[in-house]
Short mmCIF file of C-alpha atoms in Angstrom, two decimals:
data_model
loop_
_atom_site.label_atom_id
_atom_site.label_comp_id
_atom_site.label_asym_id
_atom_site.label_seq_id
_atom_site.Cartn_x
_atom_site.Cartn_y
_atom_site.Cartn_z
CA UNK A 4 78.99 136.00 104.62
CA UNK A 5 75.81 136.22 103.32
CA UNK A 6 75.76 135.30 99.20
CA UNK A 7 73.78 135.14 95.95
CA UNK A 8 72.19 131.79 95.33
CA UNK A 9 71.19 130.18 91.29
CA UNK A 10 69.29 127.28 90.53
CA UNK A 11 69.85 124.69 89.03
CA UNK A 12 73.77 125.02 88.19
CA UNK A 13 72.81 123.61 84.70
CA UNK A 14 69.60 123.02 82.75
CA UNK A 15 69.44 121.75 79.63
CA UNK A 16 66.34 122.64 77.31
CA UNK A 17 65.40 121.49 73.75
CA UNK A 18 64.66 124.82 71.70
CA UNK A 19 61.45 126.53 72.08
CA UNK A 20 60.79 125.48 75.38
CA UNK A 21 60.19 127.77 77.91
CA UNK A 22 62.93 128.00 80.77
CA UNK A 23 62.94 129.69 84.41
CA UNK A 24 66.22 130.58 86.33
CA UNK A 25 65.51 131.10 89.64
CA UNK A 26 67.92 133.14 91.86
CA UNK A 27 68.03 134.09 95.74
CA UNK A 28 69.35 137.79 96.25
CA UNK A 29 71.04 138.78 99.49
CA UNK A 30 68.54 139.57 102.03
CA UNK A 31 68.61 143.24 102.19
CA UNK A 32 70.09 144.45 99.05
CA UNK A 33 67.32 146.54 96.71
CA UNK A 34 68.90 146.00 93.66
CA UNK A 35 69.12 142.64 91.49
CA UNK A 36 70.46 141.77 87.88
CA UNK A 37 70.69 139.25 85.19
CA UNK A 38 73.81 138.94 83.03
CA UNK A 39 74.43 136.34 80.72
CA UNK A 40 77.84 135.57 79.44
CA UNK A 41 78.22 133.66 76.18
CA UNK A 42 81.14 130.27 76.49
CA UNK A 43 84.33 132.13 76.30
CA UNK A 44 83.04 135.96 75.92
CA UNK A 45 82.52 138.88 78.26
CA UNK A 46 80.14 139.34 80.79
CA UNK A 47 77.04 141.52 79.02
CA UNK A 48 74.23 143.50 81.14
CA UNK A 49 70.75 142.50 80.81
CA UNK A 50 68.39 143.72 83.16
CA UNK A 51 68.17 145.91 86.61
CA UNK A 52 64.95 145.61 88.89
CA UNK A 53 64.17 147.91 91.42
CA UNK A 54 60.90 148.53 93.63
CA UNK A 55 59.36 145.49 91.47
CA UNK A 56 59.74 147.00 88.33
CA UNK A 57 62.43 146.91 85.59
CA UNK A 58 64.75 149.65 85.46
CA UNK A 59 67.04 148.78 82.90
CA UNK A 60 67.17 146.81 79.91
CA UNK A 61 69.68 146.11 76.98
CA UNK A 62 68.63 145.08 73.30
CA UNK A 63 69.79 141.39 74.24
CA UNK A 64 66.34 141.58 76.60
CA UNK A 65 63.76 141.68 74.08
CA UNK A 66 60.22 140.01 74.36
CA UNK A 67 61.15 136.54 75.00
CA UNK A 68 62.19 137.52 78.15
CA UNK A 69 60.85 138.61 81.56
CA UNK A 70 61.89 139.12 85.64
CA UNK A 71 59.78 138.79 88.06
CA UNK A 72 60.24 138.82 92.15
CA UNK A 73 57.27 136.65 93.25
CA UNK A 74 57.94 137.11 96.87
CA UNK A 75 60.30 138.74 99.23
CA UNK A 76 63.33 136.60 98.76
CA UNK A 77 63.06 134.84 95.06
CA UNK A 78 63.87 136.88 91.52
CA UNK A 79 63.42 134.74 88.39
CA UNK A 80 64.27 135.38 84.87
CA UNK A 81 62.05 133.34 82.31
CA UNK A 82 62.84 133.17 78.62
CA UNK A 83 59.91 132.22 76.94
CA UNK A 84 60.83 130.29 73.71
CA UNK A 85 64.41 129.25 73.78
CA UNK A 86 66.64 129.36 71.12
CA UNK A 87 70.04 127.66 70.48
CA UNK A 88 72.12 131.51 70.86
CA UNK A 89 70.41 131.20 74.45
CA UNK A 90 73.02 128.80 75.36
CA UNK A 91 75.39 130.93 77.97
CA UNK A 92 75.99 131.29 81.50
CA UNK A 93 73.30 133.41 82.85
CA UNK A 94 74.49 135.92 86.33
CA UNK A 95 72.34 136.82 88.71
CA UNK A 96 73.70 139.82 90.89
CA UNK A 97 72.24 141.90 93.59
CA UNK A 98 73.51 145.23 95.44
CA UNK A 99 72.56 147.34 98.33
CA UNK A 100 70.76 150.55 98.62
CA UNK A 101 72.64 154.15 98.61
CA UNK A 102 76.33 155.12 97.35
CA UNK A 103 74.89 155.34 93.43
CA UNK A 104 77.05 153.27 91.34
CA UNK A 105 79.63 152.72 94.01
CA UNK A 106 78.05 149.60 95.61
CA UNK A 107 79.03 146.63 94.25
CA UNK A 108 77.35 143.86 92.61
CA UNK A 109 77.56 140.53 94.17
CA UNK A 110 77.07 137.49 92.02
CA UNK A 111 75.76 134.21 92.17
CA UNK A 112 77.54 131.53 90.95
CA UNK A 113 75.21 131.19 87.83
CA UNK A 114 73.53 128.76 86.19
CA UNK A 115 75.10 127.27 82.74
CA UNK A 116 71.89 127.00 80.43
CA UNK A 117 72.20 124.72 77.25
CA UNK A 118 69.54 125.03 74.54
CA UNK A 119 69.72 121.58 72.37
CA UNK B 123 78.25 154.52 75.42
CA UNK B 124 80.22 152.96 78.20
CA UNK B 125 83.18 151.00 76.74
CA UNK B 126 85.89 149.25 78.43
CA UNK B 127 88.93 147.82 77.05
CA UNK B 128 91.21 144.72 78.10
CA UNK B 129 94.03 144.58 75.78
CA UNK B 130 95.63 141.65 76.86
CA UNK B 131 93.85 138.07 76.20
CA UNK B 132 96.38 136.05 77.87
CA UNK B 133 99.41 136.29 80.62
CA UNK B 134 101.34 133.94 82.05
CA UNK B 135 103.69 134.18 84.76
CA UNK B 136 106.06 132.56 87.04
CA UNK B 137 104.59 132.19 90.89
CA UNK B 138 105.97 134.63 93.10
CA UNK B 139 106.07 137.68 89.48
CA UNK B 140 104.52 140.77 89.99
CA UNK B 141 101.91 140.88 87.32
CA UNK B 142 99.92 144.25 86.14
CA UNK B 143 96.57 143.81 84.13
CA UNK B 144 95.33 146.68 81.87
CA UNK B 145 92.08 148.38 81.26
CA UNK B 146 90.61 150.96 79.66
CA UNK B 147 87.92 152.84 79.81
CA UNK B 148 85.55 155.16 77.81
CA UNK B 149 82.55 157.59 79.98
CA UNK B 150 80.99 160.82 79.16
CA UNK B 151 79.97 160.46 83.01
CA UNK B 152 82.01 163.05 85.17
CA UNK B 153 81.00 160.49 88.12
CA UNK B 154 81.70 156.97 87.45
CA UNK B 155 83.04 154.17 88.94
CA UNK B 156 85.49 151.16 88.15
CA UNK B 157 85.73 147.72 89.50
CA UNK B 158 87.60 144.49 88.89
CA UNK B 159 86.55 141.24 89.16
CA UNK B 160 88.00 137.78 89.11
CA UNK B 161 86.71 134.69 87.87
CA UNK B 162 88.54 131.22 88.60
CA UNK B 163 87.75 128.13 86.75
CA UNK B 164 84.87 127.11 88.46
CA UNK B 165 82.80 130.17 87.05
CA UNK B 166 81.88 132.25 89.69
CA UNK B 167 82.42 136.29 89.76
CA UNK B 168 83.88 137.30 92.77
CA UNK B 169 84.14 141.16 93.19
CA UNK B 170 87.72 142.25 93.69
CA UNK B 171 88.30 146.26 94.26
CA UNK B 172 86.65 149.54 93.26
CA UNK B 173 87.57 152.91 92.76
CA UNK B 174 85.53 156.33 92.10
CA UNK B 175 86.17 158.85 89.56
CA UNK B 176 86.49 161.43 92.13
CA UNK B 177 89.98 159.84 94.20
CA UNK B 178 93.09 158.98 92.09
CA UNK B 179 95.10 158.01 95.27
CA UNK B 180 96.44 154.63 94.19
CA UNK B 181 95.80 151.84 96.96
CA UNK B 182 97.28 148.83 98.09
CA UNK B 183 95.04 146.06 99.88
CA UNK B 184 97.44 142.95 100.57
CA UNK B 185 99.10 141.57 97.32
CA UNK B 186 96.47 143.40 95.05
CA UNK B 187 97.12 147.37 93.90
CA UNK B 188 95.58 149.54 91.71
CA UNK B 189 96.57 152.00 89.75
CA UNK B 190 93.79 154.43 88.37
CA UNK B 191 94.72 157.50 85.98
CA UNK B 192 92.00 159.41 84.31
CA UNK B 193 94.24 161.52 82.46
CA UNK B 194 94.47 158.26 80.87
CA UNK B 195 91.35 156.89 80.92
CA UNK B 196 93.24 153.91 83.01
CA UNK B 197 92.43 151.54 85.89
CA UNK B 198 95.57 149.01 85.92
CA UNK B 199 95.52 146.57 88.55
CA UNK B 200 98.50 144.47 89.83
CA UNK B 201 99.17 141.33 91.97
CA UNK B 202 102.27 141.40 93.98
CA UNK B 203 104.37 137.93 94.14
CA UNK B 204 101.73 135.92 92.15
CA UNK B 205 100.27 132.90 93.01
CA UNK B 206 98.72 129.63 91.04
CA UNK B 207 95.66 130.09 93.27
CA UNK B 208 95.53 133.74 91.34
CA UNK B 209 95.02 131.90 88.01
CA UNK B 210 91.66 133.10 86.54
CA UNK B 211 89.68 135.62 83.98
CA UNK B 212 90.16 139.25 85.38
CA UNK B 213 87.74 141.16 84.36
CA UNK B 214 87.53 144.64 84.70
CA UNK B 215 84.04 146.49 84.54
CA UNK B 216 82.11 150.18 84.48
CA UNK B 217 79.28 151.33 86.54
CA UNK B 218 76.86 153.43 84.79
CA UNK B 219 73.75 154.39 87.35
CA UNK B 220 70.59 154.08 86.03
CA UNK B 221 67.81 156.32 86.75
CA UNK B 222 65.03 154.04 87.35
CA UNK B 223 67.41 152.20 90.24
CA UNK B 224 70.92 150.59 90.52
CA UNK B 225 74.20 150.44 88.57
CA UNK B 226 74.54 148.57 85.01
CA UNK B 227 78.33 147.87 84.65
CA UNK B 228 79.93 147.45 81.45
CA UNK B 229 82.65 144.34 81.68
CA UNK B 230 85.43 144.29 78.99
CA UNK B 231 86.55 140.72 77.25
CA UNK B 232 88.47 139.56 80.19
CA UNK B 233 92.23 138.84 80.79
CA UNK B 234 92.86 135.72 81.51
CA UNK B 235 96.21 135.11 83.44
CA UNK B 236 98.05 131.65 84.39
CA UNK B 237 100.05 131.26 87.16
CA UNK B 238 102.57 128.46 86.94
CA UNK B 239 105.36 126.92 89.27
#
């Protein structure tokens, strides 16, 4: 079954570094996502792309951070100047075309950033 | 705003218990959808079930059921004759669609249930 894939599992960073999560949607799915889940708390949205654009943001996705899809297969999330709340699990998540919200998301197994 | 709510923190059962975890939910959508997902100790989310706001017809699917009411505002979902393999975070989670392209869902805090022998 074909599946999300996150690199690295874990990257540590010292603060204000810039970081890049890199993330491997499923082939044909049009729709990819990062969420970023603090140690211990819920799962919180942060972005949807779409037709190489953002579609969706929340207030945790403020300047500091960016998506881009470089080529067909690759969709990275850089933040730009870390800072120690950064530290969380960060989803990626990806979904196929049609149904509106009834498709679900399918998630990578994330990758545990630590901001020191 | 989307909100959903998880009541329960923590469960813990005997294997082979029938176990039913609560959520619910808040949507000024009249078309929405619900879904529950599990995640087991080593982190990952794996997508569980889903339901539309449009079919109440409860379903069964092996040892999971759910049980959605939205009279209630509810989307309970059990496991039938638990397991320790079943021991994870359950999270339960909204689907708003966004205009600009795809579905943003809304998780609540997670129920974390342990399964022991």
């Amino acid at each position: 079954e074909p599946e999300v894939t996150q690199t690295p599992s874990h990257q540590v960073t010292q603060m204000g570094q810039e970081v890049i999560l890199r993330c491997v949607p499923i082939s044909n799915h049009l729709y990819f996502y990062w969420y970023r889940q603090i140690l211990g708390q819920k799962v919180e949205f942060l972005v949807s792309f779409y037709n190489n654009e953002i579609s969706e943001k929340s207030e945790i996705f403020d300047d500091q951070f960016s998506v881009e899809r470089p080529d067909g297969s690759n969709f990275t999330l850089k933040i730009r100047s870390t800072k120690l709340e950064d530290s969380a699990m960060y989803f990626c998540a990806s979904s196929p075309g049609g149904g509106g919200g009834w498709q679900p998301q399918h998630f990578g197994d994330g990758t545990r950033l630590s901001i020191l | 705003a989307q909100k959903v709510t998880q009541a329960q923190t923590e469960i813990s059962v005997v294997e082979k218990e029938d176990v039913t975890l609560d959520c619910v939910y808040e949507t000024r959508d009249t078309t929405y959808y619900l879904f529950w997902y599990k995640q087991p100790p080593s982190g990952e989310l794996v997508f569980l079930i889903r339901r539309n706001s449009f079919d109440e017809q409860n379903e069964i699917s092996g040892r999971y059921s759910w049980n959605f009411q939205k009279s209630t505002s509810s989307f309970n979902f059990t496991i039938t004759a638990s397991q320790v393999v079943d021991s994870a975070v359950y999270f339960c989670a909204l689907s708003e669609w966004v205009t600009g392209g795809g579905n943003k869902l809304t998780f609540g805090t997670g129920t974390q249930l342990k399964v022991e022998l």
